[in-house]
Short mmCIF file of C-alpha atoms in Angstrom, two decimals:
data_model
loop_
_atom_site.label_atom_id
_atom_site.label_comp_id
_atom_site.label_asym_id
_atom_site.label_seq_id
_atom_site.Cartn_x
_atom_site.Cartn_y
_atom_site.Cartn_z
CA MET A 1 -44.84 71.33 50.11
CA LYS A 2 -45.37 68.19 51.21
CA LYS A 3 -48.33 67.18 49.62
CA LEU A 4 -46.73 68.25 46.39
CA PHE A 5 -43.44 66.36 46.72
CA ALA A 6 -45.91 63.24 47.97
CA LEU A 7 -47.59 64.02 44.74
CA ALA A 8 -44.62 63.98 42.58
CA LEU A 9 -43.44 60.26 44.24
CA PHE A 10 -46.73 59.03 43.76
CA ALA A 11 -46.58 59.95 39.72
CA PHE A 12 -43.21 58.40 39.57
CA ALA A 13 -44.08 55.15 41.07
CA LEU A 14 -47.06 55.08 38.42
CA HIS A 15 -44.69 56.18 35.59
CA ALA A 16 -42.23 53.04 36.56
CA GLN A 17 -44.88 50.80 37.19
CA ALA A 18 -46.40 51.63 33.74
CA GLU A 19 -42.87 50.79 31.88
CA GLU A 20 -41.90 47.91 33.88
CA PRO A 21 -43.50 45.20 31.56
CA GLU A 22 -42.30 46.78 28.39
CA GLN A 23 -38.65 46.51 30.55
CA GLN A 24 -39.47 42.62 31.25
CA GLN A 25 -40.70 41.85 27.57
CA PRO A 26 -38.27 38.85 26.16
CA GLU A 27 -36.20 39.59 23.22
CA LYS A 28 -37.53 39.00 19.86
CA GLN A 29 -36.32 35.61 18.45
CA LYS A 30 -33.94 35.79 15.65
CA SER A 31 -34.71 34.44 12.69
CA THR A 32 -32.96 31.24 11.60
CA ILE A 33 -32.34 29.85 7.68
CA GLU A 34 -33.57 26.27 7.22
CA ILE A 35 -31.18 24.31 5.40
CA PRO A 36 -33.05 21.57 3.16
CA ALA A 37 -31.96 18.15 3.53
CA TRP A 38 -31.04 17.59 -0.05
CA VAL A 39 -28.55 20.01 0.41
CA LYS A 40 -27.12 18.62 3.89
CA ASN A 41 -27.01 15.42 1.45
CA ILE A 42 -24.72 16.67 -0.79
CA LYS A 43 -20.84 15.34 -0.88
CA PHE A 44 -17.78 16.82 -2.36
CA SER A 45 -15.28 14.60 -3.29
CA GLY A 46 -12.40 14.06 -6.08
CA PHE A 47 -9.05 12.47 -6.95
CA ALA A 48 -5.99 13.07 -9.06
CA MET A 49 -3.87 10.99 -10.68
CA PHE A 50 0.11 12.04 -11.56
CA GLN A 51 2.01 9.60 -14.27
CA TYR A 52 5.05 9.12 -15.44
CA GLN A 53 5.64 6.55 -18.44
CA ALA A 54 8.74 5.11 -20.43
CA GLU A 55 8.58 2.71 -23.63
CA ASP A 56 11.70 1.83 -25.81
CA LYS A 57 9.62 1.30 -29.27
CA GLU A 58 11.63 1.26 -32.43
CA GLY A 59 11.14 4.73 -33.38
CA ASP A 60 9.04 5.97 -31.03
CA LYS A 61 11.19 6.25 -27.66
CA HIS A 62 10.09 8.37 -25.09
CA ASN A 63 9.65 8.58 -21.26
CA GLU A 64 7.69 11.48 -20.19
CA PHE A 65 5.67 12.69 -16.56
CA ASN A 66 2.11 13.53 -17.10
CA LEU A 67 -1.00 14.55 -15.78
CA ARG A 68 -3.52 11.27 -15.97
CA LEU A 69 -6.29 13.74 -15.31
CA MET A 70 -8.43 15.35 -12.20
CA ARG A 71 -11.78 14.45 -11.27
CA LEU A 72 -14.26 16.93 -9.14
CA ILE A 73 -17.40 14.96 -7.88
CA ALA A 74 -20.44 15.95 -6.15
CA ASP A 75 -23.00 13.73 -5.03
CA GLY A 76 -26.52 14.25 -3.70
CA LYS A 77 -29.87 12.40 -2.83
CA ILE A 78 -33.16 13.64 -3.15
CA GLY A 79 -36.06 11.39 -1.54
CA ASP A 80 -35.43 7.74 -3.64
CA VAL A 81 -33.48 9.53 -6.35
CA ASN A 82 -29.69 9.79 -6.38
CA TRP A 83 -27.49 12.57 -8.43
CA ARG A 84 -24.24 13.10 -9.41
CA ALA A 85 -22.38 15.51 -11.49
CA GLN A 86 -18.96 15.00 -11.88
CA LEU A 87 -15.80 17.33 -13.81
CA GLN A 88 -12.58 16.21 -15.38
CA GLY A 89 -9.40 17.74 -16.39
CA SER A 90 -6.71 15.46 -18.33
CA SER A 91 -3.84 15.98 -20.46
CA ASN A 92 -5.67 13.91 -23.38
CA ALA A 93 -5.54 16.50 -26.09
CA GLY A 94 -1.60 16.59 -25.62
CA PRO A 95 0.98 18.76 -23.73
CA GLY A 96 0.01 22.41 -22.89
CA ASN A 97 -3.31 21.45 -24.50
CA PRO A 98 -5.24 20.18 -21.61
CA THR A 99 -9.32 19.17 -21.70
CA VAL A 100 -11.66 20.20 -19.21
CA MET A 101 -15.30 18.76 -19.82
CA LEU A 102 -18.21 17.61 -18.07
CA VAL A 103 -17.91 13.57 -17.95
CA ASP A 104 -21.25 12.64 -15.62
CA LEU A 105 -24.40 14.58 -14.87
CA PHE A 106 -27.46 11.68 -14.14
CA ALA A 107 -29.48 11.15 -11.66
CA GLU A 108 -31.25 7.74 -10.96
CA TRP A 109 -34.50 6.14 -9.21
CA ASN A 110 -33.54 3.93 -6.67
CA LYS A 111 -36.80 2.84 -4.52
CA TYR A 112 -36.97 -0.59 -6.02
CA LYS A 113 -33.68 -2.86 -6.25
CA PHE A 114 -34.95 -4.85 -8.66
CA LEU A 115 -36.09 -1.75 -10.78
CA ARG A 116 -33.63 1.43 -10.81
CA ILE A 117 -34.06 4.13 -13.52
CA LYS A 118 -30.92 6.31 -14.55
CA VAL A 119 -31.47 9.22 -17.19
CA GLY A 120 -28.73 11.58 -18.16
CA GLN A 121 -25.20 11.32 -19.28
CA PHE A 122 -23.02 8.18 -17.70
CA LYS A 123 -21.36 5.05 -18.32
CA ARG A 124 -22.55 2.51 -21.15
CA ALA A 125 -24.22 -0.51 -19.91
CA PHE A 126 -20.94 -2.34 -21.49
CA THR A 127 -18.62 -4.96 -20.49
CA PHE A 128 -17.72 -5.39 -16.45
CA GLU A 129 -14.64 -3.16 -16.61
CA ASN A 130 -15.88 0.13 -18.06
CA PRO A 131 -18.24 1.06 -15.18
CA THR A 132 -14.80 1.01 -13.01
CA ASN A 133 -13.68 3.77 -11.59
CA PRO A 134 -9.97 4.39 -12.80
CA ILE A 135 -8.55 4.87 -9.86
CA THR A 136 -10.10 1.40 -8.41
CA GLN A 137 -9.22 -0.18 -11.54
CA GLY A 138 -5.65 -0.88 -10.84
CA TRP A 139 -3.68 -0.70 -14.25
CA TYR A 140 -2.31 2.22 -15.68
CA SER A 141 -5.10 2.41 -18.19
CA TYR A 142 -8.37 -0.21 -19.17
CA ALA A 143 -7.60 -2.98 -20.96
CA MET A 144 -6.59 -2.37 -25.02
CA VAL A 145 -9.89 -3.81 -25.87
CA ILE A 146 -11.90 -1.77 -23.51
CA ASN A 147 -10.68 1.22 -24.49
CA ASN A 148 -10.80 0.68 -28.42
CA LEU A 149 -14.74 -0.90 -28.38
CA SER A 150 -16.14 0.81 -25.35
CA GLY A 151 -16.01 4.57 -26.37
CA LEU A 152 -13.07 5.20 -24.41
CA GLY A 153 -10.99 5.75 -27.76
CA ASP A 154 -13.11 4.20 -30.10
CA ARG A 155 -12.73 1.82 -33.13
CA SER A 156 -15.44 3.94 -34.84
CA GLY A 157 -14.07 7.20 -34.94
CA GLU A 158 -16.49 9.11 -32.50
CA LYS A 159 -15.28 11.12 -29.90
CA ALA A 160 -12.91 9.93 -27.30
CA SER A 161 -15.88 9.70 -24.21
CA GLY A 162 -14.87 7.45 -21.48
CA GLY A 163 -17.23 4.93 -22.44
CA ARG A 164 -20.12 7.32 -21.89
CA ASP A 165 -23.21 8.28 -23.55
CA ILE A 166 -26.28 10.49 -23.04
CA GLY A 167 -29.61 8.28 -22.87
CA ILE A 168 -31.83 6.17 -20.19
CA GLN A 169 -31.15 3.01 -18.03
CA LEU A 170 -33.06 0.39 -16.53
CA GLN A 171 -31.47 -1.88 -14.47
CA GLY A 172 -32.17 -4.44 -11.39
CA ASP A 173 -31.17 -7.18 -9.15
CA PHE A 174 -33.78 -9.56 -8.38
CA LEU A 175 -34.25 -13.34 -7.79
CA LYS A 176 -33.26 -13.59 -4.19
CA ASN A 177 -31.36 -17.04 -2.59
CA GLY A 178 -31.75 -18.56 1.01
CA GLU A 179 -29.46 -15.97 2.37
CA GLY A 180 -31.36 -12.92 0.69
CA ARG A 181 -28.65 -12.49 -1.89
CA GLU A 182 -29.80 -11.60 -5.59
CA LEU A 183 -28.80 -13.93 -8.41
CA LEU A 184 -29.55 -12.38 -11.50
CA HIS A 185 -28.37 -8.89 -12.69
CA TYR A 186 -29.99 -7.06 -15.84
CA GLN A 187 -29.42 -3.64 -17.52
CA ILE A 188 -30.46 -1.94 -20.75
CA GLY A 189 -30.15 1.49 -21.95
CA ILE A 190 -30.78 3.87 -25.19
CA TYR A 191 -28.38 6.04 -26.06
CA ASN A 192 -27.74 8.99 -28.62
CA GLY A 193 -24.85 6.77 -29.66
CA GLU A 194 -22.65 9.99 -30.23
CA GLY A 195 -20.60 10.02 -27.23
CA ILE A 196 -20.01 12.31 -24.20
CA ASN A 197 -21.79 15.71 -24.85
CA GLN A 198 -22.97 14.98 -28.09
CA LYS A 199 -26.43 15.49 -29.26
CA ASP A 200 -28.04 12.73 -31.38
CA LYS A 201 -26.86 12.88 -34.86
CA ASP A 202 -28.79 10.74 -37.17
CA ASN A 203 -31.80 10.11 -34.83
CA LYS A 204 -31.00 6.62 -34.50
CA LYS A 205 -30.36 5.20 -31.01
CA ASP A 206 -27.71 2.49 -30.02
CA ILE A 207 -29.40 -0.15 -27.11
CA ILE A 208 -27.18 -1.98 -25.15
CA GLY A 209 -27.83 -4.42 -22.58
CA GLY A 210 -26.32 -6.81 -20.25
CA LEU A 211 -27.33 -9.81 -17.99
CA TRP A 212 -25.01 -11.45 -15.11
CA VAL A 213 -25.68 -14.43 -12.83
CA MET A 214 -24.05 -14.07 -9.44
CA PRO A 215 -24.12 -17.80 -8.36
CA ILE A 216 -21.83 -17.53 -5.21
CA GLU A 217 -20.76 -14.00 -3.43
CA GLY A 218 -18.15 -12.22 -5.53
CA LEU A 219 -18.61 -13.96 -8.63
CA ARG A 220 -20.45 -12.63 -11.31
CA ILE A 221 -20.97 -14.16 -15.11
CA GLY A 222 -22.46 -12.48 -17.88
CA ALA A 223 -22.81 -11.16 -21.28
CA PHE A 224 -23.28 -8.06 -23.24
CA GLY A 225 -25.16 -6.51 -26.42
CA TRP A 226 -24.52 -3.58 -28.33
CA THR A 227 -26.02 -2.16 -31.75
CA GLY A 228 -26.70 1.14 -32.73
CA THR A 229 -24.85 3.63 -35.73
CA ARG A 230 -21.93 5.92 -35.71
CA ALA A 231 -23.20 9.37 -37.74
CA ASP A 232 -21.80 11.39 -40.25
CA MET A 233 -18.64 8.93 -41.55
CA ILE A 234 -16.87 10.31 -44.22
CA VAL A 235 -17.89 7.24 -46.73
CA GLY A 236 -16.11 8.60 -50.23
CA SER A 237 -16.42 11.98 -51.93
CA HIS A 238 -16.86 13.44 -55.42
CA THR A 239 -16.42 16.80 -56.66
CA ASP A 240 -19.53 18.65 -57.65
CA ALA A 241 -20.22 21.14 -60.78
CA ASN A 242 -18.36 23.80 -59.17
CA GLY A 243 -15.11 21.72 -59.11
CA LYS A 244 -15.45 21.43 -55.37
CA VAL A 245 -14.63 18.25 -53.48
CA VAL A 246 -17.97 16.80 -51.54
CA ASN A 247 -17.82 14.53 -48.58
CA GLU A 248 -20.05 11.80 -48.74
CA LEU A 249 -21.81 11.23 -45.18
CA ALA A 250 -23.26 8.16 -43.92
CA SER A 251 -24.47 6.63 -40.88
CA LEU A 252 -22.74 3.37 -40.44
CA ARG A 253 -24.22 0.67 -37.62
CA LYS A 254 -22.23 -1.14 -35.34
CA ASN A 255 -22.63 -4.05 -33.50
CA ARG A 256 -20.76 -5.43 -30.57
CA TYR A 257 -20.76 -8.66 -27.90
CA ALA A 258 -18.82 -8.74 -24.90
CA LEU A 259 -18.54 -11.91 -22.67
CA SER A 260 -17.41 -11.53 -19.33
CA ALA A 261 -16.19 -13.24 -15.77
CA GLU A 262 -14.99 -11.44 -12.29
CA TYR A 263 -14.29 -12.87 -9.02
CA ASP A 264 -13.84 -10.01 -6.69
CA LYS A 265 -13.88 -10.41 -2.75
CA ASP A 266 -11.27 -9.80 0.03
CA GLU A 267 -9.13 -8.05 -1.87
CA TYR A 268 -8.74 -10.67 -4.38
CA THR A 269 -9.55 -9.41 -8.16
CA PHE A 270 -9.51 -11.56 -11.33
CA ARG A 271 -11.37 -10.58 -14.66
CA ALA A 272 -11.59 -11.61 -17.65
CA GLU A 273 -13.41 -10.03 -20.85
CA TYR A 274 -13.72 -10.82 -24.41
CA ILE A 275 -15.39 -8.32 -26.90
CA HIS A 276 -16.25 -8.63 -30.91
CA SER A 277 -17.06 -5.89 -33.17
CA GLN A 278 -18.60 -5.73 -36.54
CA GLY A 279 -18.69 -2.40 -38.21
CA TRP A 280 -16.35 -0.04 -40.29
CA GLY A 281 -14.80 2.84 -38.90
CA SER A 282 -11.71 5.17 -38.73
CA GLY A 283 -9.63 2.67 -36.49
CA LYS A 284 -9.34 5.47 -33.78
CA ALA A 285 -11.10 8.20 -31.85
CA ASN A 286 -12.05 11.58 -33.33
CA ASP A 287 -11.85 10.79 -37.00
CA ASN A 288 -15.11 10.23 -39.31
CA ASN A 289 -12.63 8.90 -42.24
CA VAL A 290 -13.50 5.14 -42.76
CA ASN A 291 -11.15 3.13 -43.19
CA TYR A 292 -11.77 0.66 -45.69
CA ALA A 293 -8.27 -1.04 -45.03
CA LEU A 294 -8.82 -2.23 -41.68
CA GLY A 295 -12.36 -4.21 -42.83
CA ASP A 296 -15.39 -3.97 -40.40
CA LYS A 297 -14.23 -6.41 -37.62
CA ALA A 298 -12.25 -6.39 -34.43
CA ASP A 299 -12.18 -7.67 -31.55
CA GLY A 300 -9.72 -8.46 -28.20
CA TRP A 301 -9.26 -10.06 -24.95
CA TYR A 302 -7.79 -10.01 -21.42
CA ALA A 303 -7.31 -11.44 -18.13
CA PHE A 304 -5.84 -9.94 -14.97
CA GLY A 305 -5.35 -10.66 -11.33
CA ILE A 306 -4.72 -8.86 -8.40
CA VAL A 307 -4.18 -10.21 -5.14
CA PRO A 308 -3.10 -8.85 -1.23
CA VAL A 309 0.18 -9.74 -0.53
CA ILE A 310 0.01 -7.31 2.54
CA LYS A 311 -3.76 -6.75 3.37
CA SER A 312 -4.92 -3.30 2.92
CA LYS A 313 -1.32 -2.32 1.89
CA LEU A 314 0.52 -4.20 -0.56
CA HIS A 315 -0.95 -5.93 -3.79
CA ALA A 316 0.64 -7.48 -6.68
CA LYS A 317 -0.90 -7.82 -9.69
CA ALA A 318 -0.18 -9.75 -13.59
CA ARG A 319 -2.52 -8.48 -16.84
CA TYR A 320 -2.62 -10.48 -20.24
CA GLN A 321 -4.18 -8.61 -22.90
CA THR A 322 -4.64 -9.13 -26.68
CA TYR A 323 -6.34 -6.46 -29.15
CA ARG A 324 -6.98 -7.27 -33.23
CA ASP A 325 -8.09 -3.87 -34.83
CA ASN A 326 -9.11 -5.73 -37.84
CA LYS A 327 -9.83 -9.72 -36.58
CA GLN A 328 -6.54 -10.56 -38.14
CA TRP A 329 -3.44 -12.22 -35.94
CA ASP A 330 -1.16 -9.90 -38.42
CA ARG A 331 -1.95 -6.56 -36.71
CA MET A 332 -2.44 -8.61 -33.07
CA LYS A 333 -0.89 -6.34 -30.58
CA THR A 334 -0.21 -8.26 -27.25
CA MET A 335 0.78 -7.03 -23.59
CA TYR A 336 2.51 -8.86 -20.93
CA GLU A 337 2.49 -6.59 -17.50
CA VAL A 338 3.31 -7.57 -14.18
CA GLY A 339 3.26 -5.06 -11.29
CA LEU A 340 2.48 -3.89 -7.34
CA ASN A 341 -0.13 -1.11 -6.28
CA TYR A 342 1.27 0.17 -2.58
CA TYR A 343 -1.14 2.05 -0.19
CA PHE A 344 0.28 4.62 1.60
CA CYS A 345 -3.27 4.89 3.53
CA LYS A 346 -7.21 5.24 2.50
CA ASN A 347 -6.34 8.03 0.46
CA MET A 348 -2.54 7.82 -1.14
CA GLN A 349 -1.32 4.84 -3.67
CA LEU A 350 1.80 4.29 -5.94
CA ASN A 351 1.45 1.82 -8.63
CA VAL A 352 3.98 0.42 -10.84
CA GLU A 353 3.59 -1.56 -13.62
CA TYR A 354 6.37 -3.19 -16.25
CA GLY A 355 5.16 -4.50 -19.75
CA ARG A 356 6.33 -6.75 -22.76
CA VAL A 357 4.92 -5.33 -25.46
CA ASN A 358 4.04 -7.82 -28.71
CA ASP A 359 2.97 -5.41 -31.88
CA ARG A 360 3.15 -6.97 -34.93
CA THR A 361 2.24 -3.60 -36.90
CA ALA A 362 5.40 -2.23 -35.53
CA SER A 363 9.03 -2.27 -37.26
CA LYS A 364 9.86 -4.14 -34.18
CA HIS A 365 7.85 -6.02 -32.64
CA ASN A 366 8.92 -6.44 -29.31
CA TYR A 367 9.22 -3.71 -26.71
CA ASN A 368 9.30 -2.85 -23.22
CA PHE A 369 7.07 -0.36 -21.32
CA PHE A 370 6.84 0.88 -17.88
CA ASP A 371 4.39 3.01 -15.92
CA ALA A 372 4.26 4.51 -12.75
CA GLU A 373 1.28 6.59 -11.25
CA PHE A 374 0.46 8.44 -8.02
CA ASP A 375 -2.91 8.97 -7.52
CA ILE A 376 -4.69 11.04 -4.33
CA ARG A 377 -8.26 11.67 -3.39
CA PHE A 378 -9.76 14.09 -1.69
#
């Protein structure tokens, strides 16, 4: 009996010893998902602009609240390439009929400062003001001449495009001074010429270029040129054999240039630009009927200053601007504006301004304008 008990203990010990290594084996490592660097580099942001406007123009007096626009932005980087996708919602189509659209979708190769290549949909390379973000531009709207001759609500009749088009652009900075700061900048782009989210309708491209010098820090002085076409313009009509009225369509050439100067440093911003346009158009956005009464020329100019009253808190501003939709003095519209921009914090601001308008196309030339905007970034 004792021998049997001893054998049982011996067998149990052997069994326990055999199982021990398996029990002491470390747990298997849990699998992990490695997030690619380009995903980690994606940054989401946006802003919203709420507006109140009042105007006492004869026959068109109004005051109203408005959701000017909202944007959602995704920025990223893959190696030497930066990219952006931007959606916009606004009330441009009128109350109760908002618009939501893709405004930016582009990638830019930035390996060399003297040569950067951008492809996709983005701001046209025309004027200093057009590429400025509306929330940092400082006013209730871009200058009238920018709106009408830079693709925001263009005189040519193209779709209101926020100054954007689809194409490819080369740009760069070069000629360093002793301090290592570049003195010259160039940019040239080739675009469809039809505006935002539009294919080329006549297989003719718009070419836009700019060159500016930066002699001292914060100052740039430049010039821009633009040549291209506006497709599918209704230049006339005729009646066919069946008695049906048929529109006659054509691509009409447009040629523009701009002269620009800007100083922007330490919260002081001064900018002035002149734009001249030659080419037939409808005189307003989203209209392809040629308005021959306007003629084929238009121009305009503006100058403004924004200065700090309390640094990073309160800015005062003044702007003078003129637009002539047919380059004649009898159709000139001029605005004299003053206002304040107050920053509650980095991501929240209130802009107010008063304008005195002289519009020679109105029955009563002079009237008053007021605008207040509350803007937030997120």
